Amino acid sequence: MKTDPLLLMRPNIRALTPYSTARDEFSGEGITAWLDANESPFDNGVNRYPDPHQKALKQVISELFGVSTDRIFIGGAGSDEAIDLLMRVFCVPGKDNIVTIAPTYGVYEVSAAINDIEVRKVPLGEDYSLPVDALAEAADDHTKLIWVCSPNNPTGNAFPIEELCRLAEKTKGMLVIDEAYVDFSTKGSMLPLLERYPNIIILRTLSKARGMASLRLGMAFAHPSVARAMAMAKYPYNVNGPTQVEVIRRLQATPDISQSVSILLHERRRLEEKLPQVAGVKKVYPSDANFLLVKFDDPDGVYDKLMHGGALVRNRNRVAGCEGCLRITVGTPEQNDLLLTLLEQ
Ligand code: PMP
């Protein structure tokens, strides 16, 4: 099914005349007195507004991820910013809806609620498999976005690329694939298929494998019409200057993250082997991410015990579909040793 993303967007976004910043209106050379943006003239390193279009940063991201700059949106509040922006670009409050898998990352539902958008949750199948047909059936003419997180948080599993393609072909809406944890997966990314499917949007973040959670940088890779609409609807200077400079510096200094990823994958395997031997562990779910979902006899008791021993994990015991489970991030070898020691006590 071929979708024109423009036709799915909110009519007011399609018709929007975006705010034009001072720095949009002039891009030439030879200016020594910048008197156009009411900034402070005293140079302290941060007195000027940053590039609202993040051109230099987009160029670096374009080369690193192999995506043309016209298909890139950058969020300065992480990929959480892209999640909220997509709701506002595509869904008419009180009228449109989104479809999500369940359980999944909680921000999709909260962002939809903030924007007064109905959420249709489709439970994952046996062993947390992707319910492609049920997702397509849950959608109607008012479904603008279908959200699939792969590898999925909190279950940890990635879905096969063929299944995601089948869903992209079956659905009339936009399929958003959140690949926050894809660097830890061997199942591959949908990124090479971006040009084949105009209705897919891929979310990535620098917060996980790339180790820059504090800088708050996330990306959406999409059809140029979607990237353009997101750029029109965003806050004017949504990525601050020091972040743009620092991210460029770090991406150029360490474009290859395979070394740190392989340490974490090795540690994940170690935890996968050791945890099933711990008394009280009922199940360790297979993971394609940098965390493990683990089912315990007494999850709340184990959570407290770990916390008092100095190891904090995420309690997912009260999340539908994850009853009895704790979500454990893979740490350094020393941190994982502490976790195992506390669990074995
Ligand atoms: N997507 C998923 C699946 C996540 O788990 C997270 C963070 N936990 C995010 C997106 C948000 O990442 P950020 O805003 O740091 O880019």
XYZ file of C-alpha atoms and ligand atoms in Angstrom:
361
model
C 0.000 0.000 0.000
C 1.638 3.289 -1.105
C 1.040 6.145 1.307
C 1.574 9.829 0.640
C 2.761 11.172 4.024
C 1.503 14.660 3.163
C -2.084 13.425 2.931
C -1.874 11.960 6.445
C -0.679 15.158 8.084
C -2.901 17.541 9.994
C -4.362 20.049 7.515
C -3.179 23.000 9.651
C 0.397 21.685 9.539
C 0.242 21.244 5.763
C -0.943 24.865 5.492
C 1.503 26.247 8.066
C 3.711 29.245 7.396
C 6.550 28.496 9.803
C 8.129 31.100 12.055
C 11.143 32.606 10.384
C 14.035 33.262 12.775
C 16.459 36.164 12.439
C 19.085 33.656 11.367
C 16.791 32.264 8.648
C 16.604 35.568 6.890
C 20.287 36.169 6.265
C 22.995 33.614 5.529
C 25.663 35.650 3.690
C 29.110 36.797 4.784
C 30.774 40.090 5.724
C 28.708 40.940 8.808
C 30.697 42.190 11.769
C 27.821 43.761 13.689
C 25.028 41.233 14.243
C 22.179 43.515 15.257
C 19.288 41.384 14.015
C 18.345 39.036 16.886
C 18.373 41.134 20.064
C 21.185 39.038 21.529
C 23.835 40.345 23.902
C 26.774 41.665 21.846
C 29.378 40.634 24.469
C 31.142 37.493 23.317
C 31.099 34.897 26.101
C 30.928 31.833 23.828
C 27.161 31.351 24.107
C 25.731 34.827 23.467
C 24.627 34.059 19.864
C 21.661 31.930 18.807
C 22.673 28.568 17.299
C 21.962 27.399 13.732
C 18.184 26.682 13.778
C 18.644 24.085 11.007
C 21.720 22.365 12.493
C 23.314 22.215 9.043
C 26.823 21.164 10.110
C 25.453 18.555 12.513
C 23.059 17.174 9.881
C 25.979 16.792 7.481
C 27.925 14.706 10.003
C 24.854 12.596 10.846
C 24.088 12.182 7.147
C 27.553 10.742 6.465
C 27.581 8.525 9.547
C 24.116 7.020 9.048
C 24.033 7.111 5.227
C 20.850 9.199 5.055
C 20.509 12.371 2.958
C 20.164 15.595 4.956
C 16.658 16.298 3.633
C 15.453 13.140 5.411
C 16.815 14.086 8.844
C 15.055 15.724 11.798
C 17.121 16.410 14.919
C 15.561 16.820 18.344
C 17.352 18.667 21.127
C 15.281 16.940 23.823
C 16.227 13.460 22.616
C 14.049 11.212 20.497
C 11.291 11.976 23.016
C 11.025 15.317 21.196
C 10.487 13.552 17.873
C 7.799 11.340 19.454
C 5.791 14.349 20.613
C 6.343 16.256 17.390
C 5.072 13.355 15.281
C 1.856 13.298 17.327
C 1.407 17.018 16.647
C 2.278 16.828 12.948
C -0.022 13.905 12.130
C -2.863 13.573 14.637
C -5.858 15.871 15.027
C -6.653 15.975 18.804
C -9.941 14.353 19.726
C -10.323 12.828 16.266
C -7.324 10.769 15.169
C -5.775 7.779 16.885
C -2.520 5.875 17.129
C -1.909 2.128 17.368
C 0.882 0.734 19.549
C 2.164 -2.624 20.608
C 1.832 -3.465 24.336
C 3.910 -3.543 26.441
C 6.193 -0.910 24.996
C 7.952 2.381 25.729
C 5.606 4.499 27.881
C 6.220 7.883 26.257
C 4.109 7.072 23.151
C 0.997 6.718 25.300
C 1.715 9.733 27.514
C 2.519 11.953 24.553
C -0.709 10.842 22.867
C -2.667 11.601 26.066
C -1.121 15.082 26.329
C -2.203 15.719 22.752
C -5.693 14.225 23.315
C -5.137 11.360 20.884
C -6.770 7.951 21.365
C -4.325 5.051 21.882
C -5.220 1.584 20.592
C -2.986 -0.966 22.287
C -2.392 -4.335 20.658
C -0.824 -6.973 22.934
C 2.330 -8.650 21.679
C 1.916 -12.287 20.701
C 3.397 -15.445 22.140
C 6.977 -14.813 23.350
C 6.483 -11.122 22.660
C 6.217 -11.586 18.881
C 4.947 -8.808 16.594
C 1.179 -9.130 15.969
C 1.291 -7.768 12.406
C -2.269 -8.708 11.420
C -3.813 -7.524 14.708
C -1.980 -4.189 14.430
C -3.286 -3.688 10.898
C -6.802 -4.678 12.007
C -6.739 -2.228 14.932
C -6.153 0.644 12.510
C -8.897 2.609 10.772
C -9.063 5.726 8.585
C -8.226 7.897 11.602
C -5.081 5.955 12.492
C -2.210 8.208 11.554
C 0.681 6.527 13.352
C 1.501 2.923 14.216
C 4.287 2.711 16.812
C 6.655 -0.237 16.941
C 9.727 -0.180 19.133
C 12.379 -2.626 17.887
C 14.260 -3.810 19.900
C 11.303 -3.267 22.166
C 11.517 -1.629 25.566
C 10.859 -3.297 28.056
C 10.716 -6.776 26.486
C 14.161 -6.493 24.862
C 13.425 -8.401 21.643
C 13.798 -7.025 18.122
C 11.270 -7.925 15.448
C 12.306 -9.498 12.119
C 12.788 -6.970 9.303
C 10.433 -9.003 7.065
C 7.633 -8.616 9.635
C 8.175 -4.869 9.866
C 8.107 -4.657 6.056
C 4.871 -6.649 5.985
C 3.369 -4.177 8.463
C 4.620 -1.190 6.432
C 2.939 -2.676 3.369
C -0.314 -3.497 5.137
C -0.927 -0.191 6.851
C -2.405 3.021 5.455
C -0.874 5.137 8.254
C 2.739 5.992 9.004
C 4.755 3.229 10.663
C 7.128 4.660 13.280
C 9.946 2.280 14.172
C 11.807 3.309 17.302
C 15.327 1.898 16.944
C 16.781 3.372 20.149
C 18.483 0.032 20.930
C 19.247 -1.196 17.399
C 23.043 -1.005 17.865
C 22.779 -3.988 20.222
C 20.757 -6.122 17.817
C 21.820 -8.558 15.114
C 18.377 -8.404 13.465
C 19.320 -5.243 11.546
C 17.815 -1.821 10.979
C 15.011 -0.571 8.767
C 17.176 2.389 7.754
C 18.302 0.895 4.394
C 14.583 0.568 3.497
C 13.736 4.214 4.117
C 13.541 5.075 0.431
C 11.499 2.002 -0.428
C 8.747 2.828 2.097
C 7.599 6.476 2.128
C 5.386 5.652 5.126
C 8.116 4.638 7.567
C 9.752 6.921 10.117
C 12.792 5.653 11.993
C 13.729 7.043 15.393
C 17.301 6.889 16.650
C 18.975 8.336 19.709
C 22.503 9.137 20.865
C 21.448 8.267 24.439
C 22.120 4.528 24.387
C 25.018 2.857 22.525
C 26.573 6.229 21.666
C 26.735 7.229 25.328
C 25.433 10.816 25.146
C 22.164 10.669 27.122
C 23.000 13.893 28.913
C 23.323 15.849 25.655
C 19.699 14.949 24.747
C 20.031 14.353 21.023
C 17.622 12.219 19.011
C 16.898 11.836 15.318
C 13.980 10.967 13.087
C 14.817 9.661 9.606
C 11.877 9.952 7.226
C 10.478 10.943 3.849
C 11.604 14.515 3.010
C 8.018 15.798 3.342
C 7.905 14.460 6.927
C 11.325 15.861 7.875
C 10.224 19.223 6.423
C 6.941 19.230 8.368
C 8.743 18.350 11.610
C 11.215 21.194 10.997
C 8.303 23.612 10.482
C 6.502 22.506 13.665
C 9.523 22.349 16.002
C 10.641 25.092 18.400
C 12.819 27.508 16.410
C 16.192 26.824 18.091
C 15.480 23.328 19.373
C 19.093 22.103 19.564
C 21.324 24.336 21.649
C 24.708 25.503 20.376
C 27.038 23.693 22.819
C 25.191 20.434 22.106
C 25.583 20.865 18.338
C 29.325 21.498 18.733
C 29.877 18.715 21.264
C 27.934 16.097 19.302
C 29.864 16.878 16.110
C 33.124 16.603 18.047
C 32.197 13.275 19.628
C 30.755 11.694 16.469
C 33.885 12.633 14.532
C 36.224 11.469 17.306
C 34.455 8.110 17.750
C 32.402 7.226 14.667
C 32.884 3.521 15.401
C 31.243 2.284 18.613
C 31.758 -1.431 17.979
C 34.264 -1.786 20.817
C 32.010 -0.526 23.598
C 29.019 -2.343 22.083
C 30.924 -5.626 22.011
C 31.859 -5.277 25.717
C 28.163 -4.845 26.541
C 27.139 -7.765 24.327
C 29.710 -9.948 26.058
C 28.366 -8.832 29.428
C 24.786 -9.441 28.291
C 25.720 -13.023 27.395
C 27.379 -13.469 30.791
C 24.239 -12.260 32.585
C 22.059 -14.440 30.339
C 24.095 -17.463 31.417
C 24.395 -16.633 35.128
C 20.948 -15.265 35.935
C 18.991 -18.491 35.282
C 21.141 -20.185 37.948
C 20.101 -17.665 40.610
C 17.445 -18.881 43.084
C 14.143 -17.052 42.546
C 14.750 -16.332 38.843
C 11.897 -17.819 36.798
C 12.834 -16.640 33.300
C 15.396 -14.533 31.455
C 13.867 -13.251 28.218
C 16.061 -13.201 25.102
C 17.394 -9.714 24.450
C 18.548 -7.745 21.406
C 19.121 -4.644 23.560
C 21.415 -3.441 26.362
C 19.043 -4.700 29.034
C 17.417 -7.933 30.123
C 13.847 -8.528 31.189
C 13.954 -11.040 34.032
C 11.029 -12.728 35.758
C 11.386 -13.370 39.505
C 9.303 -15.199 42.127
C 9.391 -12.046 44.269
C 10.211 -9.060 42.023
C 9.412 -6.366 44.600
C 11.552 -8.068 47.263
C 14.468 -8.485 44.842
C 14.114 -4.864 43.703
C 14.374 -3.627 47.312
C 17.289 -5.905 48.093
C 19.223 -4.719 45.041
C 18.464 -1.095 45.813
C 19.694 -1.415 49.396
C 22.860 -3.036 48.058
C 23.456 -0.061 45.742
C 22.210 -1.530 42.439
C 19.147 0.130 40.953
C 17.053 -1.683 38.344
C 13.657 -0.866 36.838
C 10.643 -2.548 38.401
C 8.211 -3.554 35.616
C 6.133 -5.836 37.866
C 3.057 -3.637 37.494
C 3.287 -3.227 33.696
C 0.654 -5.336 31.899
C 2.426 -8.161 30.081
C 5.540 -7.910 32.305
C 4.114 -9.149 35.614
C 6.873 -10.462 37.883
C 9.610 -8.734 35.892
C 12.521 -6.446 36.572
C 14.326 -4.727 33.698
C 18.061 -4.833 34.232
C 20.422 -2.620 32.214
C 23.711 -4.273 31.279
C 26.430 -2.324 33.078
C 30.207 -2.474 33.266
C 31.744 -5.848 34.268
C 32.162 -4.523 37.843
C 28.559 -3.298 38.061
C 27.285 -6.632 36.753
C 29.447 -8.460 39.316
C 27.796 -6.410 42.064
C 24.358 -7.263 40.660
C 25.139 -10.991 40.568
C 26.674 -10.951 44.055
C 23.624 -9.228 45.520
C 21.275 -11.646 43.754
C 23.210 -14.696 44.904
C 23.254 -13.600 48.550
N 12.769 5.238 22.724
C 12.965 4.246 23.587
C 12.517 2.896 23.213
C 13.573 4.474 24.821
O 13.738 3.462 25.677
C 13.978 5.793 25.135
C 14.626 6.154 26.451
N 14.554 5.310 27.468
C 13.748 6.780 24.200
C 13.158 6.486 23.004
C 14.089 8.215 24.473
O 15.417 8.438 24.275
P 16.024 9.896 24.276
O 14.899 10.866 24.514
O 17.028 9.903 25.365
O 16.621 10.065 22.911
